CSV table of C-alpha atoms in Angstrom, one decimal:
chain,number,residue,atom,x,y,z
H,1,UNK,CA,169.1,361.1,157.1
H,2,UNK,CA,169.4,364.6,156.6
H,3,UNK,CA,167.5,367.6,157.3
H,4,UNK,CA,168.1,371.2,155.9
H,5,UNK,CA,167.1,374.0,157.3
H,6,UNK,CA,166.6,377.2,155.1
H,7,UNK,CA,166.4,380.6,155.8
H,8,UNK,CA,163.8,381.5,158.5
H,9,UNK,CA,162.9,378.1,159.3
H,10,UNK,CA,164.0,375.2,161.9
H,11,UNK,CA,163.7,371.8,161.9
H,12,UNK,CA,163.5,369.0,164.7
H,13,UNK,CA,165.2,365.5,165.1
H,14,UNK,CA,166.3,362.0,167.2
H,15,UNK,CA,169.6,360.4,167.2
H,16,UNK,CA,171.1,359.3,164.5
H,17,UNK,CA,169.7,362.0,162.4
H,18,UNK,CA,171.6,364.8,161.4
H,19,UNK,CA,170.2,368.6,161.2
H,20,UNK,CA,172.1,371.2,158.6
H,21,UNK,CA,171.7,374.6,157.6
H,22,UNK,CA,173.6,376.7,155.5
H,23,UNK,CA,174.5,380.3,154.5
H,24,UNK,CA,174.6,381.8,157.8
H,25,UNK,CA,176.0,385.4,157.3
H,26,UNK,CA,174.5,388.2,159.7
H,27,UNK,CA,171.8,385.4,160.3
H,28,UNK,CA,172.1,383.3,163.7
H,29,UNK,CA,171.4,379.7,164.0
H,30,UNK,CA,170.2,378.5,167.4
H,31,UNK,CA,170.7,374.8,167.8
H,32,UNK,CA,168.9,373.2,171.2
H,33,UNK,CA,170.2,369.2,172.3
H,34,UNK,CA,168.4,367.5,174.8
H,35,UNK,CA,171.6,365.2,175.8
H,36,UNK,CA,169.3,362.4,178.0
H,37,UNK,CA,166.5,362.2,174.8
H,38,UNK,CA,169.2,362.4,172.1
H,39,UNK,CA,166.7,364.7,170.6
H,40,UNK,CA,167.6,368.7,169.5
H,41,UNK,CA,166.1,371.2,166.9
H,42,UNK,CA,167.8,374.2,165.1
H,43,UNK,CA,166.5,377.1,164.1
H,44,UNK,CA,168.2,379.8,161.7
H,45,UNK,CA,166.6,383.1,162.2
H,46,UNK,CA,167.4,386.3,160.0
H,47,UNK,CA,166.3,389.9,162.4
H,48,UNK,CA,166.5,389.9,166.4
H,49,UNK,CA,162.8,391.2,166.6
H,50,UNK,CA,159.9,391.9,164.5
H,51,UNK,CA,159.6,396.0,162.9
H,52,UNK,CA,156.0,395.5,162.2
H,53,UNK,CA,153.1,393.4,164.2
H,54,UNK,CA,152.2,391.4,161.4
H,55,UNK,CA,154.2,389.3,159.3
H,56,UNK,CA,153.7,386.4,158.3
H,57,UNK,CA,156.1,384.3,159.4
H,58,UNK,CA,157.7,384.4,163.1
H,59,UNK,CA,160.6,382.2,162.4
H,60,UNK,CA,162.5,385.0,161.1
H,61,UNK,CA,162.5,386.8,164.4
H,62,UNK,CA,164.7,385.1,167.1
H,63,UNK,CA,162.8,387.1,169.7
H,64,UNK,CA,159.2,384.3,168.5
H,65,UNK,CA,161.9,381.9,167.0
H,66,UNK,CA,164.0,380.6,169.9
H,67,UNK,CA,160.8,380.5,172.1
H,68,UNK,CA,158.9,378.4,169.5
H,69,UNK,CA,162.1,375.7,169.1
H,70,UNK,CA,162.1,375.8,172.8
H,71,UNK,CA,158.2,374.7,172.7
H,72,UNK,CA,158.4,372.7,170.2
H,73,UNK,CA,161.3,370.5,171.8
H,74,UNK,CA,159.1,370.6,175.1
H,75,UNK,CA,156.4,368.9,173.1
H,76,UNK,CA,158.8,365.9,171.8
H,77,UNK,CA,158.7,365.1,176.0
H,78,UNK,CA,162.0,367.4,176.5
H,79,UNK,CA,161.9,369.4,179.8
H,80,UNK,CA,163.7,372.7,179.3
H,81,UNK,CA,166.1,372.0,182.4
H,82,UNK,CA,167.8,369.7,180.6
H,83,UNK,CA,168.3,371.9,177.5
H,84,UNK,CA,171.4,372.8,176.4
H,85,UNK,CA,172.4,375.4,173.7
H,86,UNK,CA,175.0,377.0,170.7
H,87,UNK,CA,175.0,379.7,169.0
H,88,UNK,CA,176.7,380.0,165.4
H,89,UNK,CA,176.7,382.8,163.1
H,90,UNK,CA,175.8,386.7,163.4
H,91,UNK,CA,179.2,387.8,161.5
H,92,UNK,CA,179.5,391.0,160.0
H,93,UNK,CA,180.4,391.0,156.3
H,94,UNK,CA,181.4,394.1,154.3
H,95,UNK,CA,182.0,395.8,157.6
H,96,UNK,CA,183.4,398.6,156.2
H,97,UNK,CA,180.3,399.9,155.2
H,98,UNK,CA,178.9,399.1,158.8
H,99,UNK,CA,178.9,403.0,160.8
H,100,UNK,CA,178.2,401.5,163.9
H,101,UNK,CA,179.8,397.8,164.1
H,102,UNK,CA,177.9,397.1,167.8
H,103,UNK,CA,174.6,397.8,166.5
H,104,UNK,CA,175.2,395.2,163.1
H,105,UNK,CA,172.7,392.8,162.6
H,106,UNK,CA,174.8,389.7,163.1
H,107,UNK,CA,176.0,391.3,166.6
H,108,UNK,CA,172.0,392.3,167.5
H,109,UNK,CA,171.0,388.9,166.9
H,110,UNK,CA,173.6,387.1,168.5
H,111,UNK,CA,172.7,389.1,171.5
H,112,UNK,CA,169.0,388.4,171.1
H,113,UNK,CA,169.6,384.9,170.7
H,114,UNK,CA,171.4,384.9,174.5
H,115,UNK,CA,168.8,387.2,175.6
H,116,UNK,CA,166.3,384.9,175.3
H,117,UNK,CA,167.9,381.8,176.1
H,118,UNK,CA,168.8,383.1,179.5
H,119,UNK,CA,165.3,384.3,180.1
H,120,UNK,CA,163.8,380.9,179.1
H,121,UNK,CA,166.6,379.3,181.2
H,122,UNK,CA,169.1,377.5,178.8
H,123,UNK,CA,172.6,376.9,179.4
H,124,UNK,CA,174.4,378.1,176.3
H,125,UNK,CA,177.3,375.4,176.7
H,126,UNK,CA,179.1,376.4,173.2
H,127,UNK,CA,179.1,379.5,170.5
H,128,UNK,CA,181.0,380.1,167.3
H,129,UNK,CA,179.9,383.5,166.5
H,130,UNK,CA,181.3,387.7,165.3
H,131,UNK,CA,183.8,387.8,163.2
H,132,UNK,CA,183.6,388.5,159.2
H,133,UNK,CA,182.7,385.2,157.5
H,134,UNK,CA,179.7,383.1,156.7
H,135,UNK,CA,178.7,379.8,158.3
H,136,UNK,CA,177.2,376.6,157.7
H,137,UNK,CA,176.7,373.5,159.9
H,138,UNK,CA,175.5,369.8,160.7
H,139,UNK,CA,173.6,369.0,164.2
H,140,UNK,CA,174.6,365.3,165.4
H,141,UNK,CA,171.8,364.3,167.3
H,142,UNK,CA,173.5,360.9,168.5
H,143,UNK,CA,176.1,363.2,170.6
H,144,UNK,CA,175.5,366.7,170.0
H,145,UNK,CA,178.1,367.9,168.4
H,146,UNK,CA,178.1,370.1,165.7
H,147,UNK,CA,180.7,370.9,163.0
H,148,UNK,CA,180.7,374.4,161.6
H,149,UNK,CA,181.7,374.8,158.7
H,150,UNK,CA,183.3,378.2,156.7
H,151,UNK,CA,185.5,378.8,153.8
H,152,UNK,CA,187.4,381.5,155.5
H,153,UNK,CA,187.9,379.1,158.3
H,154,UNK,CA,187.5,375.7,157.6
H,155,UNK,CA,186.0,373.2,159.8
H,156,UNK,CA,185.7,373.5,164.0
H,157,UNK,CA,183.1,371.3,166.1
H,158,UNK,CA,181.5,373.1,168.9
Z,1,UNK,CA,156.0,403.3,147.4
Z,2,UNK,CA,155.9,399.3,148.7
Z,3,UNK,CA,157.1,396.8,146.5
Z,4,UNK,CA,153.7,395.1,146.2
Z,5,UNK,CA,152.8,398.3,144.1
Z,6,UNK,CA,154.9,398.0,141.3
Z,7,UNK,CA,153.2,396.9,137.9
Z,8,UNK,CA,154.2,395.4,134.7
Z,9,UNK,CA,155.0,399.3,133.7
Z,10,UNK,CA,157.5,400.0,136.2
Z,11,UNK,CA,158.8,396.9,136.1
Z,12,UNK,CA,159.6,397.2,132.3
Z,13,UNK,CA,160.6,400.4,132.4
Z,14,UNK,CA,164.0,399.7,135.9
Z,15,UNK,CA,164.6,396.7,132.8
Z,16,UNK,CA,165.1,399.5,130.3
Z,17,UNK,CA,167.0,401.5,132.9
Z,18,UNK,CA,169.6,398.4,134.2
Z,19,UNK,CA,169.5,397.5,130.7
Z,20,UNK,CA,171.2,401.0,129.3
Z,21,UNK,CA,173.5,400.6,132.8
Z,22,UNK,CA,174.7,397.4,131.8
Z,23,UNK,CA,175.4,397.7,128.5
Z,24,UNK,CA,177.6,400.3,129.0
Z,25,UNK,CA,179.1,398.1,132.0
Z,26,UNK,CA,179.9,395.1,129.3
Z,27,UNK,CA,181.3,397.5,127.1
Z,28,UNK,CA,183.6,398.7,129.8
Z,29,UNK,CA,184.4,395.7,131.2
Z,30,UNK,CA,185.4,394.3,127.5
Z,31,UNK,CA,187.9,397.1,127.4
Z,32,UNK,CA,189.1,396.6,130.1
Z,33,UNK,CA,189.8,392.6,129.2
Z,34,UNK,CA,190.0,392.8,125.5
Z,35,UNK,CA,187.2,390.1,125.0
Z,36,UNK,CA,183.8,390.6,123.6
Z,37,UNK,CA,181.5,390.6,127.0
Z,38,UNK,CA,177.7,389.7,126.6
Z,39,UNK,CA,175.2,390.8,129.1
Z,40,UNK,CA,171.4,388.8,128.9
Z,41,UNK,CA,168.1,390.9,129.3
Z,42,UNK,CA,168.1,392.5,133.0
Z,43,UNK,CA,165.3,390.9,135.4
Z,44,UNK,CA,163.4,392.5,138.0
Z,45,UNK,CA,163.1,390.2,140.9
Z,46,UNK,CA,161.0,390.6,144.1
Z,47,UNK,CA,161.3,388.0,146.6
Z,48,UNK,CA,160.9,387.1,150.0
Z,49,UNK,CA,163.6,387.3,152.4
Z,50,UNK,CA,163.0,383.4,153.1
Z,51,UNK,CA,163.6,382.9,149.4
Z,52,UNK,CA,166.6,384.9,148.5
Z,53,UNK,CA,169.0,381.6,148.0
Z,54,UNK,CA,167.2,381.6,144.8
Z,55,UNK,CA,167.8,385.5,143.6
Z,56,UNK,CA,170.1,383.9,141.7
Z,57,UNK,CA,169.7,380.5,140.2
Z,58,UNK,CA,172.8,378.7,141.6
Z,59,UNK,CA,173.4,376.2,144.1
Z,60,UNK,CA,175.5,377.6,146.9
Z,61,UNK,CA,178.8,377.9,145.4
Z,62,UNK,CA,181.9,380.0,146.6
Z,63,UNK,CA,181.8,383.5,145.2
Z,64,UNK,CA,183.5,386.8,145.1
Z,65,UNK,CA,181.4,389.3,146.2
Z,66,UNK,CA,181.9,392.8,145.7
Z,67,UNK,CA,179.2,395.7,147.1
Z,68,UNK,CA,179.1,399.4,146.4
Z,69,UNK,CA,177.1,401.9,147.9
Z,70,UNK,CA,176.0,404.6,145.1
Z,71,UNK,CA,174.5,408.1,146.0
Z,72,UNK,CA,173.8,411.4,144.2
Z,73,UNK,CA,169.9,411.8,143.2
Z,74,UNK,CA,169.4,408.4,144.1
Z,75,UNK,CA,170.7,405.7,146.5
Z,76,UNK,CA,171.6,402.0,146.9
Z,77,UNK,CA,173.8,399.1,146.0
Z,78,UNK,CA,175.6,397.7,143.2
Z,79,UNK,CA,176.5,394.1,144.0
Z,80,UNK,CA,178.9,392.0,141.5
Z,81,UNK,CA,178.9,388.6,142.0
Z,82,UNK,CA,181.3,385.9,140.2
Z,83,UNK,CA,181.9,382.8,140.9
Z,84,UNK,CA,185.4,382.4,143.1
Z,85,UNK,CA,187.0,379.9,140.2
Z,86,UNK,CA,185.9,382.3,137.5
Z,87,UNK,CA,187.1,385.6,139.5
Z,88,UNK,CA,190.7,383.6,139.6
Z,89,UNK,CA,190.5,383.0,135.4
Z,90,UNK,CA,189.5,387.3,135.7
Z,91,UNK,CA,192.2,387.7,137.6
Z,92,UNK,CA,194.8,386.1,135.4
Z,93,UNK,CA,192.9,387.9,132.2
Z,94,UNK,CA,193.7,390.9,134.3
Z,95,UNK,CA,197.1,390.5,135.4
Z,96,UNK,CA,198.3,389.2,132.0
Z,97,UNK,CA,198.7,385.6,134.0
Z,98,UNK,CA,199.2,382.2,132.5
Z,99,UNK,CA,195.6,381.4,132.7
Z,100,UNK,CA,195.0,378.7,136.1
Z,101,UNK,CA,197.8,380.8,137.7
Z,102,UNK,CA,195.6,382.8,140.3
Z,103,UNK,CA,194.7,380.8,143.4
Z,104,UNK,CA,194.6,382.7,146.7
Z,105,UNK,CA,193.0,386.6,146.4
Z,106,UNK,CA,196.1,389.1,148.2
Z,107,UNK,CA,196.1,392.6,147.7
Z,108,UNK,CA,196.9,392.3,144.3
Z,109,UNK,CA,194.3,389.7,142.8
Z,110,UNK,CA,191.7,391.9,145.7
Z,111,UNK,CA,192.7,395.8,144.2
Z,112,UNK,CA,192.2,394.3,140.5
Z,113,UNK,CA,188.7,392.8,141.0
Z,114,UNK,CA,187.7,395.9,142.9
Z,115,UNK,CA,189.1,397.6,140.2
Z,116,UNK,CA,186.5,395.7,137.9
Z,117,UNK,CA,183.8,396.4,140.4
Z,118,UNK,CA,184.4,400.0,140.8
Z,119,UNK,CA,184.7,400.3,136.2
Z,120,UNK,CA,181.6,397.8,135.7
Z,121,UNK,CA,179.9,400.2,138.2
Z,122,UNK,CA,180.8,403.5,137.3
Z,123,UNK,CA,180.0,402.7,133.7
Z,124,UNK,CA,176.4,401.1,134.4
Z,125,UNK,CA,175.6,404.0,137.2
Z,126,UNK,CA,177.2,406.5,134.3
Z,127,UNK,CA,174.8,405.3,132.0
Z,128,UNK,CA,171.5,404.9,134.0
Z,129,UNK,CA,172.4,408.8,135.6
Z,130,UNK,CA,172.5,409.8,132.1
Z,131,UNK,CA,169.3,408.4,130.9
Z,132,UNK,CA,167.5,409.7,134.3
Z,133,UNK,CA,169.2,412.9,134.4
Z,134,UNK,CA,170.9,411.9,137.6
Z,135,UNK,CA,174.0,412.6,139.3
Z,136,UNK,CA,174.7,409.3,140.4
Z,137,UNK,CA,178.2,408.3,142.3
Z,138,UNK,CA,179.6,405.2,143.3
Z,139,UNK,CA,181.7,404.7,146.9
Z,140,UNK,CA,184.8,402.7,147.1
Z,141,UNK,CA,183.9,398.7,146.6
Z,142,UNK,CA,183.8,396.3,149.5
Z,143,UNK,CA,184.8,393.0,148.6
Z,144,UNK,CA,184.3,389.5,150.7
Z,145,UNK,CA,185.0,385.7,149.2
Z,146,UNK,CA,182.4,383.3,150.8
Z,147,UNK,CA,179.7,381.4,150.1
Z,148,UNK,CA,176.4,383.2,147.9
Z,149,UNK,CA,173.5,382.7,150.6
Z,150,UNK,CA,175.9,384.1,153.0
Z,151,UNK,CA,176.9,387.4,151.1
Z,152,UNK,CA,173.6,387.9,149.4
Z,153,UNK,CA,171.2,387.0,152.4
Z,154,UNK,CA,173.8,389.5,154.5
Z,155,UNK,CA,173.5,392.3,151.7
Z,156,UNK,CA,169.8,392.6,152.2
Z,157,UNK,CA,169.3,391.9,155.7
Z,158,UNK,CA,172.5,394.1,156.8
Z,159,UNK,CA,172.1,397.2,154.1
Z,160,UNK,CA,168.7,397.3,153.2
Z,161,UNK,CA,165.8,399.2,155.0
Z,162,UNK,CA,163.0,397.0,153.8
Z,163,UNK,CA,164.5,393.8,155.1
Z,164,UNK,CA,161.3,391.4,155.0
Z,165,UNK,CA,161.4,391.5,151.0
Z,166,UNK,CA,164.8,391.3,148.5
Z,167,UNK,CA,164.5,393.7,145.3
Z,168,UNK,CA,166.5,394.0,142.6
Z,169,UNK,CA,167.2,394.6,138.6
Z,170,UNK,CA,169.4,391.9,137.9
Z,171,UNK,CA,171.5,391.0,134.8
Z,172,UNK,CA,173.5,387.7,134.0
Z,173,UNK,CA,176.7,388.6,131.6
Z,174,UNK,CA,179.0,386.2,130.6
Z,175,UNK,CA,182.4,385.8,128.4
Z,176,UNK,CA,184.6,383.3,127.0
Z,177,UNK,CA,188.3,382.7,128.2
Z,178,UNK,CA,189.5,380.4,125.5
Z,179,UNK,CA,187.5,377.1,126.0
Z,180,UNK,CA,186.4,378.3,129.5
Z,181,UNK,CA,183.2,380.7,130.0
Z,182,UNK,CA,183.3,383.1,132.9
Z,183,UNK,CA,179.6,384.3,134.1
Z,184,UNK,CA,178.8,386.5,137.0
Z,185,UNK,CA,175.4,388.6,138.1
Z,186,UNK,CA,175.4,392.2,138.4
Z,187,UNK,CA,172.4,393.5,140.9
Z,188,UNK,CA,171.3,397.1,141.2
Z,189,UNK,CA,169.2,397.6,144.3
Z,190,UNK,CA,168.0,400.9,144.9
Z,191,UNK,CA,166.8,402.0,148.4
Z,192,UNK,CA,163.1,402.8,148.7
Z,193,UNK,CA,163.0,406.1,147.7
Z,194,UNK,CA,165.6,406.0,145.0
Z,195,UNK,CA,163.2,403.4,143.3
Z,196,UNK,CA,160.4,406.0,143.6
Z,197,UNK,CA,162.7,409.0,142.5
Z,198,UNK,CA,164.0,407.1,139.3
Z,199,UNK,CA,159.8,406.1,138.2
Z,200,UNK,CA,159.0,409.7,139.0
Z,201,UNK,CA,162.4,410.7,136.6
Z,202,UNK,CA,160.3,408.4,134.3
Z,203,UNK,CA,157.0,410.1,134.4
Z,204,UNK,CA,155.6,406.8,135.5
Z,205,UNK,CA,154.7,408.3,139.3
């Protein structure tokens, strides 16, 4: 079984499902694996942190994003110790329009996304992110491997 | 001006605008190929930045991407979009290829799609500035090869200051290569205040 995750969304799983998401530009997904529960979640954010209070949905931000999937894997019975995480995406795509290539929107939430994991206290083991391609990828929950996938680059497992 | 303000009259009247743009831009880009080029009736689409895989109604196929920045009395973007297998029959059309020669984009197949970016452009920009009485004028294209959500999620989020919802006048155009039909989306997305400028241009504002 398959499950997609779309833009500003994430999605949870158990071994021997398989978690994908696609189109991964400037966009970061975060993907979390709980090696001892064979259980993970991914999450595929869109902006490092919110520009308004209100909007309606936090999933876009990984400032609320990362810290929900984190929750949300502590409620399948995960602790967060034993939490370990990648990071794919955050390229930069028609750079040459870009005046200030550090302060992109694929680099600013890439950094989020560590910024917050080391705060929570995850271990990033494994990231596939910069450059000037797009991304997609599949989450193996039986081992935790994950297979990104670009047509710029081809295929790499992180 | 937000987005949730626009009504059925604005919204008609950026059709009529793109539509004038884009007419010219088929006629120009049928020049340039010799073949008759048909454009469809421009659509205004607001969406969600959750929802912009389906700004254009394709799955998630390879394209050729190719992004202008235009300036002068108004601002934004011109993105041309064609599928990468239809940008390779363009290319041969171009290049006065065998058709199915064109398989890997170098400097060559890359400068003439630009090429096609930077005359469809000019041409609909050309045509919109003269309707508005603006002086509008196009940068040097940007081109990338990867897949749609990718480039067009990237687009907004990257280059555009409202970056919670996607806008744009969109028009489909399509032509026939022998038995083979080559398609590909032209958006015009004007920043903010250019979309306010070009409805006050309009006495609509």
């Amino acid at each position: 079984m398959k499950k997609i995750v779309r833009i500003a969304d994430m999605a949870v799983g158990k071994a021997p499902e398989v978690i994908s998401t696609y189109g991964l530009g400037s966009c970061v997904a975060v993907i979390l694996y709980d090696p001892d529960k064979k259980q993970g979640g991914v999450l595929h954010f869109v902006l490092p942190e919110r520009m308004r209070k209100n909007t309606e949905n936090p999933l876009r931000y990984g400032e609320d994003g990362v810290r929900i999937l984190i929750r949300e894997m502590e409620r399948m019975g995960s602790r967060k110790g034993n939490l370990r995480a990648k990071i794919v995406g955050g390229s930069t795509m028609f750079a040459s329009f870009i005046k200030n290539p550090e302060e992109a929107i694929g680099k600013r939430n890439v950094r989020k996304a560590r910024e917050i994991l080391e705060k929570e206290g995850i271990r990033i083991v494994a990231e596939d992110t910069g450059g000037d391609y797009g991304r997609s990828l599949d989450f193996y929950l039986n081992d935790g491997r994950v297979v990104v996938k670009s047509y710029a680059r081809g295929e790499k497992v992180i | 001006m937000r987005l949730n303000d626009l009504k059925d009259i604005h919204l008609d009247a950026l059709k009529e605008v793109a539509n004038i743009g884009s007419g010219h831009a088929a006629t120009a880009l049928s020049q340039l190929i010799g073949k008759t080029v048909y454009v469809q009736v421009p659509e205004v689409k607001i969406l969600k930045i959750e929802d912009i895989p389906g700004l254009i109604p394709e799955d998630n196929p390879i394209v050729v991407g190719i992004l202008t920045n235009f300036f002068g009395d108004a601002t934004g973007k011109n993105l041309l979009i064609i599928p990468k297998n239809e940008a390779e029959l363009l290319v041969d059309i171009l290049l006065s290829r065998t058709p199915g020669t064109t398989k890997i984009f170098q400097e060559m197949e890359i400068s003439s799609l630009k090429e096609v970016a930077n005359i469809v452009t000019s041409s609909y920009l050309g045509a919109m500035g003269e309707f508005l009485g603006f002086l509008l004028i196009p940068s040097v294209p940007s081109l990338t090869v990867d897949e749609l959500t990718s480039i067009i999620t990237t687009v907004y989020v990257e280059f555009t200051e409202e970056k919670e919802y996607a806008f744009c006048v969109e028009t489909a155009f399509y032509f026939a290569e022998e038995d083979k039909k080559l398609h590909g989306y032209l958006l015009m997305i004007p920043d903010p205040e250019a979309l306010e400028n070009m409805l006050k241009a309009m006495n609509l504002l």
